PDB file of C-alpha atoms and ligand atoms in Angstrom:
ATOM      1  CA  UNK A   1    -105.756-123.441  90.257  1.00  0.00           C
ATOM      2  CA  UNK A   2    -109.177-124.502  88.911  1.00  0.00           C
ATOM      3  CA  UNK A   3    -112.278-121.418  88.779  1.00  0.00           C
ATOM      4  CA  UNK A   4    -114.976-122.724  90.807  1.00  0.00           C
ATOM      5  CA  UNK A   5    -118.406-123.109  89.383  1.00  0.00           C
ATOM      6  CA  UNK A   6    -121.328-122.536  90.691  1.00  0.00           C
ATOM      7  CA  UNK A   7    -124.782-124.281  88.989  1.00  0.00           C
ATOM      8  CA  UNK A   8    -128.399-123.815  89.719  1.00  0.00           C
ATOM      9  CA  UNK A   9    -130.712-126.684  89.578  1.00  0.00           C
ATOM     10  CA  UNK A  10    -134.453-125.467  89.654  1.00  0.00           C
ATOM     11  CA  UNK A  11    -135.844-128.931  89.337  1.00  0.00           C
ATOM     12  CA  UNK A  12    -139.049-128.783  88.750  1.00  0.00           C
ATOM     13  CA  UNK A  13    -139.857-124.826  89.842  1.00  0.00           C
ATOM     14  CA  UNK A  14    -140.792-121.698  88.707  1.00  0.00           C
ATOM     15  CA  UNK A  15    -142.756-119.147  86.442  1.00  0.00           C
ATOM     16  CA  UNK A  16    -142.410-116.572  84.035  1.00  0.00           C
ATOM     17  CA  UNK A  17    -143.033-114.334  87.384  1.00  0.00           C
ATOM     18  CA  UNK A  18    -141.110-115.776  89.733  1.00  0.00           C
ATOM     19  CA  UNK A  19    -138.465-116.796  87.143  1.00  0.00           C
ATOM     20  CA  UNK A  20    -137.977-113.286  85.690  1.00  0.00           C
ATOM     21  CA  UNK A  21    -137.454-111.913  89.502  1.00  0.00           C
ATOM     22  CA  UNK A  22    -135.099-114.583  90.358  1.00  0.00           C
ATOM     23  CA  UNK A  23    -132.636-114.485  86.678  1.00  0.00           C
ATOM     24  CA  UNK A  24    -133.351-110.302  87.253  1.00  0.00           C
ATOM     25  CA  UNK A  25    -131.724-110.646  90.772  1.00  0.00           C
ATOM     26  CA  UNK A  26    -128.982-112.554  90.496  1.00  0.00           C
ATOM     27  CA  UNK A  27    -127.935-110.377  87.549  1.00  0.00           C
ATOM     28  CA  UNK A  28    -127.728-107.367  90.312  1.00  0.00           C
ATOM     29  CA  UNK A  29    -125.830-109.451  92.197  1.00  0.00           C
ATOM     30  CA  UNK A  30    -123.061-109.320  90.195  1.00  0.00           C
ATOM     31  CA  UNK A  31    -120.336-109.866  89.747  1.00  0.00           C
ATOM     32  CA  UNK A  32    -119.135-112.721  91.220  1.00  0.00           C
ATOM     33  CA  UNK A  33    -115.364-114.351  91.181  1.00  0.00           C
ATOM     34  CA  UNK A  34    -116.445-117.545  90.172  1.00  0.00           C
ATOM     35  CA  UNK A  35    -118.326-118.863  86.693  1.00  0.00           C
ATOM     36  CA  UNK A  36    -122.085-118.625  87.462  1.00  0.00           C
ATOM     37  CA  UNK A  37    -124.955-121.184  85.533  1.00  0.00           C
ATOM     38  CA  UNK A  38    -128.836-122.376  86.188  1.00  0.00           C
ATOM     39  CA  UNK A  39    -130.221-125.545  84.735  1.00  0.00           C
ATOM     40  CA  UNK A  40    -133.715-124.327  84.526  1.00  0.00           C
ATOM     41  CA  UNK A  41    -136.856-126.936  83.551  1.00  0.00           C
ATOM     42  CA  UNK A  42    -137.134-126.909  79.383  1.00  0.00           C
ATOM     43  CA  UNK A  43    -139.976-124.596  78.210  1.00  0.00           C
ATOM     44  CA  UNK A  44    -137.593-121.730  80.029  1.00  0.00           C
ATOM     45  CA  UNK A  45    -134.539-121.758  78.570  1.00  0.00           C
ATOM     46  CA  UNK A  46    -135.960-119.714  76.044  1.00  0.00           C
ATOM     47  CA  UNK A  47    -136.709-116.719  78.369  1.00  0.00           C
ATOM     48  CA  UNK A  48    -133.274-117.536  79.969  1.00  0.00           C
ATOM     49  CA  UNK A  49    -131.711-116.959  77.388  1.00  0.00           C
ATOM     50  CA  UNK A  50    -132.980-113.862  76.478  1.00  0.00           C
ATOM     51  CA  UNK A  51    -132.755-112.432  80.054  1.00  0.00           C
ATOM     52  CA  UNK A  52    -128.927-113.361  80.071  1.00  0.00           C
ATOM     53  CA  UNK A  53    -128.174-112.802  76.257  1.00  0.00           C
ATOM     54  CA  UNK A  54    -124.654-111.358  76.394  1.00  0.00           C
ATOM     55  CA  UNK A  55    -123.594-111.685  80.142  1.00  0.00           C
ATOM     56  CA  UNK A  56    -120.914-113.857  81.446  1.00  0.00           C
ATOM     57  CA  UNK A  57    -123.917-115.991  83.006  1.00  0.00           C
ATOM     58  CA  UNK A  58    -124.708-119.622  81.779  1.00  0.00           C
ATOM     59  CA  UNK A  59    -127.602-121.861  81.646  1.00  0.00           C
ATOM     60  CA  UNK A  60    -128.692-125.525  80.785  1.00  0.00           C
ATOM     61  CA  UNK A  61    -131.043-128.236  81.130  1.00  0.00           C
ATOM     62  CA  UNK A  62    -131.539-130.349  83.542  1.00  0.00           C
ATOM     63  CA  UNK A  63    -131.442-134.054  80.987  1.00  0.00           C
ATOM     64  CA  UNK A  64    -130.769-134.424  77.427  1.00  0.00           C
ATOM     65  CA  UNK A  65    -131.731-137.571  75.140  1.00  0.00           C
ATOM     66  CA  UNK A  66    -129.589-140.115  74.622  1.00  0.00           C
ATOM     67  CA  UNK A  67    -130.711-139.719  70.969  1.00  0.00           C
ATOM     68  CA  UNK A  68    -130.126-137.346  68.203  1.00  0.00           C
ATOM     69  CA  UNK A  69    -133.645-136.862  66.914  1.00  0.00           C
ATOM     70  CA  UNK A  70    -136.703-139.311  65.716  1.00  0.00           C
ATOM     71  CA  UNK A  71    -139.859-140.826  67.277  1.00  0.00           C
ATOM     72  CA  UNK A  72    -138.871-140.428  71.065  1.00  0.00           C
ATOM     73  CA  UNK A  73    -142.106-138.404  72.167  1.00  0.00           C
ATOM     74  CA  UNK A  74    -141.244-136.028  75.109  1.00  0.00           C
ATOM     75  CA  UNK A  75    -137.323-136.138  74.958  1.00  0.00           C
ATOM     76  CA  UNK A  76    -135.300-132.966  74.205  1.00  0.00           C
ATOM     77  CA  UNK A  77    -131.850-133.336  72.169  1.00  0.00           C
ATOM     78  CA  UNK A  78    -128.920-132.000  72.920  1.00  0.00           C
ATOM     79  CA  UNK A  79    -129.233-130.332  69.298  1.00  0.00           C
ATOM     80  CA  UNK A  80    -132.583-128.284  70.631  1.00  0.00           C
ATOM     81  CA  UNK A  81    -130.304-127.757  74.170  1.00  0.00           C
ATOM     82  CA  UNK A  82    -127.570-125.959  71.410  1.00  0.00           C
ATOM     83  CA  UNK A  83    -129.658-124.409  69.732  1.00  0.00           C
ATOM     84  CA  UNK A  84    -131.082-122.688  72.948  1.00  0.00           C
ATOM     85  CA  UNK A  85    -127.184-121.264  73.325  1.00  0.00           C
ATOM     86  CA  UNK A  86    -127.541-124.011  76.634  1.00  0.00           C
ATOM     87  CA  UNK A  87    -123.730-124.381  77.718  1.00  0.00           C
ATOM     88  CA  UNK A  88    -124.520-127.212  81.015  1.00  0.00           C
ATOM     89  CA  UNK A  89    -126.543-130.408  80.790  1.00  0.00           C
ATOM     90  CA  UNK A  90    -127.670-132.132  84.088  1.00  0.00           C
ATOM     91  CA  UNK A  91    -127.371-135.838  83.590  1.00  0.00           C
ATOM     92  CA  UNK A  92    -128.012-139.188  85.695  1.00  0.00           C
ATOM     93  CA  UNK A  93    -129.221-136.565  88.466  1.00  0.00           C
ATOM     94  CA  UNK A  94    -130.479-139.600  91.301  1.00  0.00           C
ATOM     95  CA  UNK A  95    -134.202-137.983  90.764  1.00  0.00           C
ATOM     96  CA  UNK A  96    -134.261-139.402  87.592  1.00  0.00           C
ATOM     97  CA  UNK A  97    -132.266-142.316  88.294  1.00  0.00           C
ATOM     98  CA  UNK A  98    -134.307-143.277  91.131  1.00  0.00           C
ATOM     99  CA  UNK A  99    -138.013-141.968  89.808  1.00  0.00           C
ATOM    100  CA  UNK A 100    -137.297-142.453  86.074  1.00  0.00           C
ATOM    101  CA  UNK A 101    -134.923-145.874  86.175  1.00  0.00           C
ATOM    102  CA  UNK A 102    -131.729-143.893  84.107  1.00  0.00           C
ATOM    103  CA  UNK A 103    -129.352-146.926  84.272  1.00  0.00           C
ATOM    104  CA  UNK A 104    -125.518-145.906  84.165  1.00  0.00           C
ATOM    105  CA  UNK A 105    -125.173-147.063  80.507  1.00  0.00           C
ATOM    106  CA  UNK A 106    -128.045-144.693  79.459  1.00  0.00           C
ATOM    107  CA  UNK A 107    -126.889-141.656  82.393  1.00  0.00           C
ATOM    108  CA  UNK A 108    -123.172-142.111  79.970  1.00  0.00           C
ATOM    109  CA  UNK A 109    -125.134-142.496  76.852  1.00  0.00           C
ATOM    110  CA  UNK A 110    -127.056-138.862  77.502  1.00  0.00           C
ATOM    111  CA  UNK A 111    -123.340-137.410  78.526  1.00  0.00           C
ATOM    112  CA  UNK A 112    -121.682-138.237  75.059  1.00  0.00           C
ATOM    113  CA  UNK A 113    -125.101-137.264  73.100  1.00  0.00           C
ATOM    114  CA  UNK A 114    -124.529-133.753  75.135  1.00  0.00           C
ATOM    115  CA  UNK A 115    -120.781-133.427  74.048  1.00  0.00           C
ATOM    116  CA  UNK A 116    -121.671-134.441  70.772  1.00  0.00           C
ATOM    117  CA  UNK A 117    -123.434-131.221  70.379  1.00  0.00           C
ATOM    118  CA  UNK A 118    -120.861-128.927  72.574  1.00  0.00           C
ATOM    119  CA  UNK A 119    -122.979-129.269  75.611  1.00  0.00           C
ATOM    120  CA  UNK A 120    -121.248-129.595  78.697  1.00  0.00           C
ATOM    121  CA  UNK A 121    -122.721-132.635  80.659  1.00  0.00           C
ATOM    122  CA  UNK A 122    -122.434-132.571  84.545  1.00  0.00           C
ATOM    123  CA  UNK A 123    -122.175-136.101  85.430  1.00  0.00           C
ATOM    124  CA  UNK A 124    -124.429-136.717  89.042  1.00  0.00           C
ATOM    125  CA  UNK A 125    -123.396-139.971  90.806  1.00  0.00           C
ATOM    126  CA  UNK A 126    -123.659-140.276  94.307  1.00  0.00           C
ATOM    127  CA  UNK A 127    -124.547-143.307  96.865  1.00  0.00           C
ATOM    128  CA  UNK A 128    -128.167-143.641  99.097  1.00  0.00           C
ATOM    129  CA  UNK A 129    -128.060-143.739 102.723  1.00  0.00           C
ATOM    130  CA  UNK A 130    -128.317-147.496 102.833  1.00  0.00           C
ATOM    131  CA  UNK A 131    -125.604-147.659 100.421  1.00  0.00           C
ATOM    132  CA  UNK A 132    -123.242-145.314 103.201  1.00  0.00           C
ATOM    133  CA  UNK A 133    -124.404-147.125 105.853  1.00  0.00           C
ATOM    134  CA  UNK A 134    -123.566-150.696 104.090  1.00  0.00           C
ATOM    135  CA  UNK A 135    -120.252-149.583 103.517  1.00  0.00           C
ATOM    136  CA  UNK A 136    -120.869-149.471  99.478  1.00  0.00           C
ATOM    137  CA  UNK A 137    -120.746-145.737  98.968  1.00  0.00           C
ATOM    138  CA  UNK A 138    -117.385-145.473  96.921  1.00  0.00           C
ATOM    139  CA  UNK A 139    -118.267-149.302  95.387  1.00  0.00           C
ATOM    140  CA  UNK A 140    -121.010-146.833  93.771  1.00  0.00           C
ATOM    141  CA  UNK A 141    -119.699-143.812  92.838  1.00  0.00           C
ATOM    142  CA  UNK A 142    -117.183-145.840  90.876  1.00  0.00           C
ATOM    143  CA  UNK A 143    -119.042-148.180  89.332  1.00  0.00           C
ATOM    144  CA  UNK A 144    -121.720-144.816  88.447  1.00  0.00           C
ATOM    145  CA  UNK A 145    -118.381-142.857  86.944  1.00  0.00           C
ATOM    146  CA  UNK A 146    -117.081-146.353  85.587  1.00  0.00           C
ATOM    147  CA  UNK A 147    -119.400-145.867  82.747  1.00  0.00           C
ATOM    148  CA  UNK A 148    -118.738-142.723  81.260  1.00  0.00           C
ATOM    149  CA  UNK A 149    -115.461-142.999  81.850  1.00  0.00           C
ATOM    150  CA  UNK A 150    -115.920-145.678  79.601  1.00  0.00           C
ATOM    151  CA  UNK A 151    -118.381-144.029  76.570  1.00  0.00           C
ATOM    152  CA  UNK A 152    -116.087-140.318  76.965  1.00  0.00           C
ATOM    153  CA  UNK A 153    -113.158-142.019  75.634  1.00  0.00           C
ATOM    154  CA  UNK A 154    -110.876-139.314  75.038  1.00  0.00           C
ATOM    155  CA  UNK A 155    -112.903-136.956  75.732  1.00  0.00           C
ATOM    156  CA  UNK A 156    -113.427-137.382  79.567  1.00  0.00           C
ATOM    157  CA  UNK A 157    -111.854-134.684  80.507  1.00  0.00           C
ATOM    158  CA  UNK A 158    -114.341-132.591  79.087  1.00  0.00           C
ATOM    159  CA  UNK A 159    -117.245-132.882  81.645  1.00  0.00           C
ATOM    160  CA  UNK A 160    -118.097-131.688  85.063  1.00  0.00           C
ATOM    161  CA  UNK A 161    -118.786-134.428  87.724  1.00  0.00           C
ATOM    162  CA  UNK A 162    -121.357-133.832  90.600  1.00  0.00           C
ATOM    163  CA  UNK A 163    -121.457-135.652  93.422  1.00  0.00           C
ATOM    164  CA  UNK A 164    -124.434-135.379  94.989  1.00  0.00           C
ATOM    165  CA  UNK A 165    -125.078-138.476  98.305  1.00  0.00           C
ATOM    166  CA  UNK A 166    -128.477-138.849  97.891  1.00  0.00           C
ATOM    167  CA  UNK A 167    -129.106-138.486 101.602  1.00  0.00           C
ATOM    168  CA  UNK A 168    -127.823-135.686 101.459  1.00  0.00           C
ATOM    169  CA  UNK A 169    -130.482-134.297  98.757  1.00  0.00           C
ATOM    170  CA  UNK A 170    -133.307-131.705  99.991  1.00  0.00           C
ATOM    171  CA  UNK A 171    -132.859-133.153 103.536  1.00  0.00           C
ATOM    172  CA  UNK A 172    -131.327-130.472 104.988  1.00  0.00           C
ATOM    173  CA  UNK A 173    -128.440-132.724 106.318  1.00  0.00           C
ATOM    174  CA  UNK A 174    -124.982-131.882 104.193  1.00  0.00           C
ATOM    175  CA  UNK A 175    -122.282-134.424 103.553  1.00  0.00           C
ATOM    176  CA  UNK A 176    -119.104-133.282 106.136  1.00  0.00           C
ATOM    177  CA  UNK A 177    -116.525-131.142 104.082  1.00  0.00           C
ATOM    178  CA  UNK A 178    -114.246-134.173 105.132  1.00  0.00           C
ATOM    179  CA  UNK A 179    -117.017-136.658 103.842  1.00  0.00           C
ATOM    180  CA  UNK A 180    -117.558-134.641 100.432  1.00  0.00           C
ATOM    181  CA  UNK A 181    -113.553-134.327 100.102  1.00  0.00           C
ATOM    182  CA  UNK A 182    -112.705-137.993 100.539  1.00  0.00           C
ATOM    183  CA  UNK A 183    -115.233-138.560  97.792  1.00  0.00           C
ATOM    184  CA  UNK A 184    -114.495-135.692  95.918  1.00  0.00           C
ATOM    185  CA  UNK A 185    -110.561-137.172  95.955  1.00  0.00           C
ATOM    186  CA  UNK A 186    -111.720-140.583  94.914  1.00  0.00           C
ATOM    187  CA  UNK A 187    -113.670-139.245  92.343  1.00  0.00           C
ATOM    188  CA  UNK A 188    -110.324-137.235  90.568  1.00  0.00           C
ATOM    189  CA  UNK A 189    -108.406-140.092  90.942  1.00  0.00           C
ATOM    190  CA  UNK A 190    -110.337-142.588  89.199  1.00  0.00           C
ATOM    191  CA  UNK A 191    -110.618-139.869  86.579  1.00  0.00           C
ATOM    192  CA  UNK A 192    -106.377-139.406  87.002  1.00  0.00           C
ATOM    193  CA  UNK A 193    -106.566-143.057  85.401  1.00  0.00           C
ATOM    194  CA  UNK A 194    -108.639-142.224  82.934  1.00  0.00           C
ATOM    195  CA  UNK A 195    -107.486-138.951  81.266  1.00  0.00           C
ATOM    196  CA  UNK A 196    -104.740-136.399  81.588  1.00  0.00           C
ATOM    197  CA  UNK A 197    -106.897-133.670  82.217  1.00  0.00           C
ATOM    198  CA  UNK A 198    -108.016-134.645  85.799  1.00  0.00           C
ATOM    199  CA  UNK A 199    -106.063-132.458  87.908  1.00  0.00           C
ATOM    200  CA  UNK A 200    -108.319-129.660  85.652  1.00  0.00           C
ATOM    201  CA  UNK A 201    -111.817-130.939  85.659  1.00  0.00           C
ATOM    202  CA  UNK A 202    -114.417-129.785  88.053  1.00  0.00           C
ATOM    203  CA  UNK A 203    -115.746-131.644  90.213  1.00  0.00           C
ATOM    204  CA  UNK A 204    -119.413-130.231  92.065  1.00  0.00           C
ATOM    205  CA  UNK A 205    -120.490-130.880  95.579  1.00  0.00           C
ATOM    206  CA  UNK A 206    -124.314-130.834  95.832  1.00  0.00           C
ATOM    207  CA  UNK A 207    -126.596-132.182  98.814  1.00  0.00           C
ATOM    208  CA  UNK A 208    -128.659-129.307 100.927  1.00  0.00           C
ATOM    209  CA  UNK A 209    -125.103-126.808 100.159  1.00  0.00           C
ATOM    210  CA  UNK A 210    -126.509-123.036 101.729  1.00  0.00           C
ATOM    211  CA  UNK A 211    -125.098-119.990 102.068  1.00  0.00           C
ATOM    212  CA  UNK A 212    -123.991-121.286 105.629  1.00  0.00           C
ATOM    213  CA  UNK A 213    -122.047-124.417 104.481  1.00  0.00           C
ATOM    214  CA  UNK A 214    -120.918-123.303 101.469  1.00  0.00           C
ATOM    215  CA  UNK A 215    -117.774-121.895 102.576  1.00  0.00           C
ATOM    216  CA  UNK A 216    -116.324-124.795 104.623  1.00  0.00           C
ATOM    217  CA  UNK A 217    -117.241-126.890 102.035  1.00  0.00           C
ATOM    218  CA  UNK A 218    -116.082-124.898  98.845  1.00  0.00           C
ATOM    219  CA  UNK A 219    -112.658-124.539 101.081  1.00  0.00           C
ATOM    220  CA  UNK A 220    -112.047-128.005 100.496  1.00  0.00           C
ATOM    221  CA  UNK A 221    -108.764-129.175  97.719  1.00  0.00           C
ATOM    222  CA  UNK A 222    -110.985-131.173  95.238  1.00  0.00           C
ATOM    223  CA  UNK A 223    -114.745-129.088  95.542  1.00  0.00           C
ATOM    224  CA  UNK A 224    -114.290-126.667  92.796  1.00  0.00           C
ATOM    225  CA  UNK A 225    -118.249-125.721  92.968  1.00  0.00           C
ATOM    226  CA  UNK A 226    -121.751-126.388  93.649  1.00  0.00           C
ATOM    227  CA  UNK A 227    -124.932-127.687  92.309  1.00  0.00           C
ATOM    228  CA  UNK A 228    -127.361-126.164  94.418  1.00  0.00           C
ATOM    229  CA  UNK A 229    -131.115-126.942  94.866  1.00  0.00           C
ATOM    230  CA  UNK A 230    -133.134-125.549  96.892  1.00  0.00           C
ATOM    231  CA  UNK A 231    -131.235-122.694  97.915  1.00  0.00           C
ATOM    232  CA  UNK A 232    -131.518-121.814  94.305  1.00  0.00           C
ATOM    233  CA  UNK A 233    -134.607-120.998  94.250  1.00  0.00           C
ATOM    234  CA  UNK A 234    -133.892-117.659  96.274  1.00  0.00           C
ATOM    235  CA  UNK A 235    -131.511-114.800  94.228  1.00  0.00           C
ATOM    236  CA  UNK A 236    -129.961-113.877  97.933  1.00  0.00           C
ATOM    237  CA  UNK A 237    -129.475-117.585  99.203  1.00  0.00           C
ATOM    238  CA  UNK A 238    -128.072-118.032  95.574  1.00  0.00           C
ATOM    239  CA  UNK A 239    -125.934-115.352  95.107  1.00  0.00           C
ATOM    240  CA  UNK A 240    -124.480-115.971  98.682  1.00  0.00           C
ATOM    241  CA  UNK A 241    -123.162-119.096  97.660  1.00  0.00           C
ATOM    242  CA  UNK A 242    -121.727-117.464  94.324  1.00  0.00           C
ATOM    243  CA  UNK A 243    -120.009-114.927  96.361  1.00  0.00           C
ATOM    244  CA  UNK A 244    -118.788-117.763  98.508  1.00  0.00           C
ATOM    245  CA  UNK A 245    -117.278-119.632  95.723  1.00  0.00           C
ATOM    246  CA  UNK A 246    -115.612-116.476  94.231  1.00  0.00           C
TER     247      UNK A 246
HETATM  248  P1  13P B 301    -130.723-129.263  97.697  1.00  0.00           P
HETATM  249  O1  13P B 301    -129.710-128.317  97.305  1.00  0.00           O
HETATM  250  O2  13P B 301    -132.232-128.981  97.911  1.00  0.00           O
HETATM  251  O3  13P B 301    -130.136-130.404  98.603  1.00  0.00           O
HETATM  252  O4  13P B 301    -130.850-130.109  96.423  1.00  0.00           O
HETATM  253  C1  13P B 301    -129.302-130.570  95.762  1.00  0.00           C
HETATM  254  C2  13P B 301    -129.152-131.063  94.342  1.00  0.00           C
HETATM  255  O5  13P B 301    -130.059-132.446  94.213  1.00  0.00           O
HETATM  256  C3  13P B 301    -128.894-130.195  93.507  1.00  0.00           C
HETATM  257  O6  13P B 301    -128.934-131.428  92.126  1.00  0.00           O
END
């Protein structure tokens, strides 16, 4: 039985005062019967690390450089994330693929760089609405995942995969539990062909997950948790989703 994982992706939201209240609110909502993490903007990693030190709650970043160190202005390395106690780094979020031109290969390199420093990459995959309408959703996800599988080699089983259909992100439109499960099953089958650990791997769903729709999504066989955007910014909503996963 896989333990569920709920991860809040704060995206580019937050302030010292908002963060303090949100982090304390989540602490007050414990215990959760699942693993819980937040992936926060880089400048706020230090305050999460202080606020949640010594607790079972986890934190991470929303990106990670593919490079180890050097003249890469604006980049943040996996070693730096490890310095701040990060457990996770989201890589390949569709917003970065679309707005920063991140290729499948770059995403794979970032996942590899994170793992090399003991940070679990949360690798995001997902099709656009156009790709779904053209019938290429499965091929798109397969291609995105293939690049990471190839780059990680025998470490494939150590990543977390998040299926985030682009058309469901921030739109209020959620994939139906059946649509999400169908893609998750395909993802797990692809992983099974690459690693003996596929059955134990954590596959998250992301895209307008909310307290109302979380129970049905999380009840699906291959959905092991959520990657939560908007609903992760309100303690009550995030806690409700964590409880649904517990
Ligand atoms: P929303 O939950 O706001 O749709 O965002 C999902 C997401 O992109 C999480 O990474």
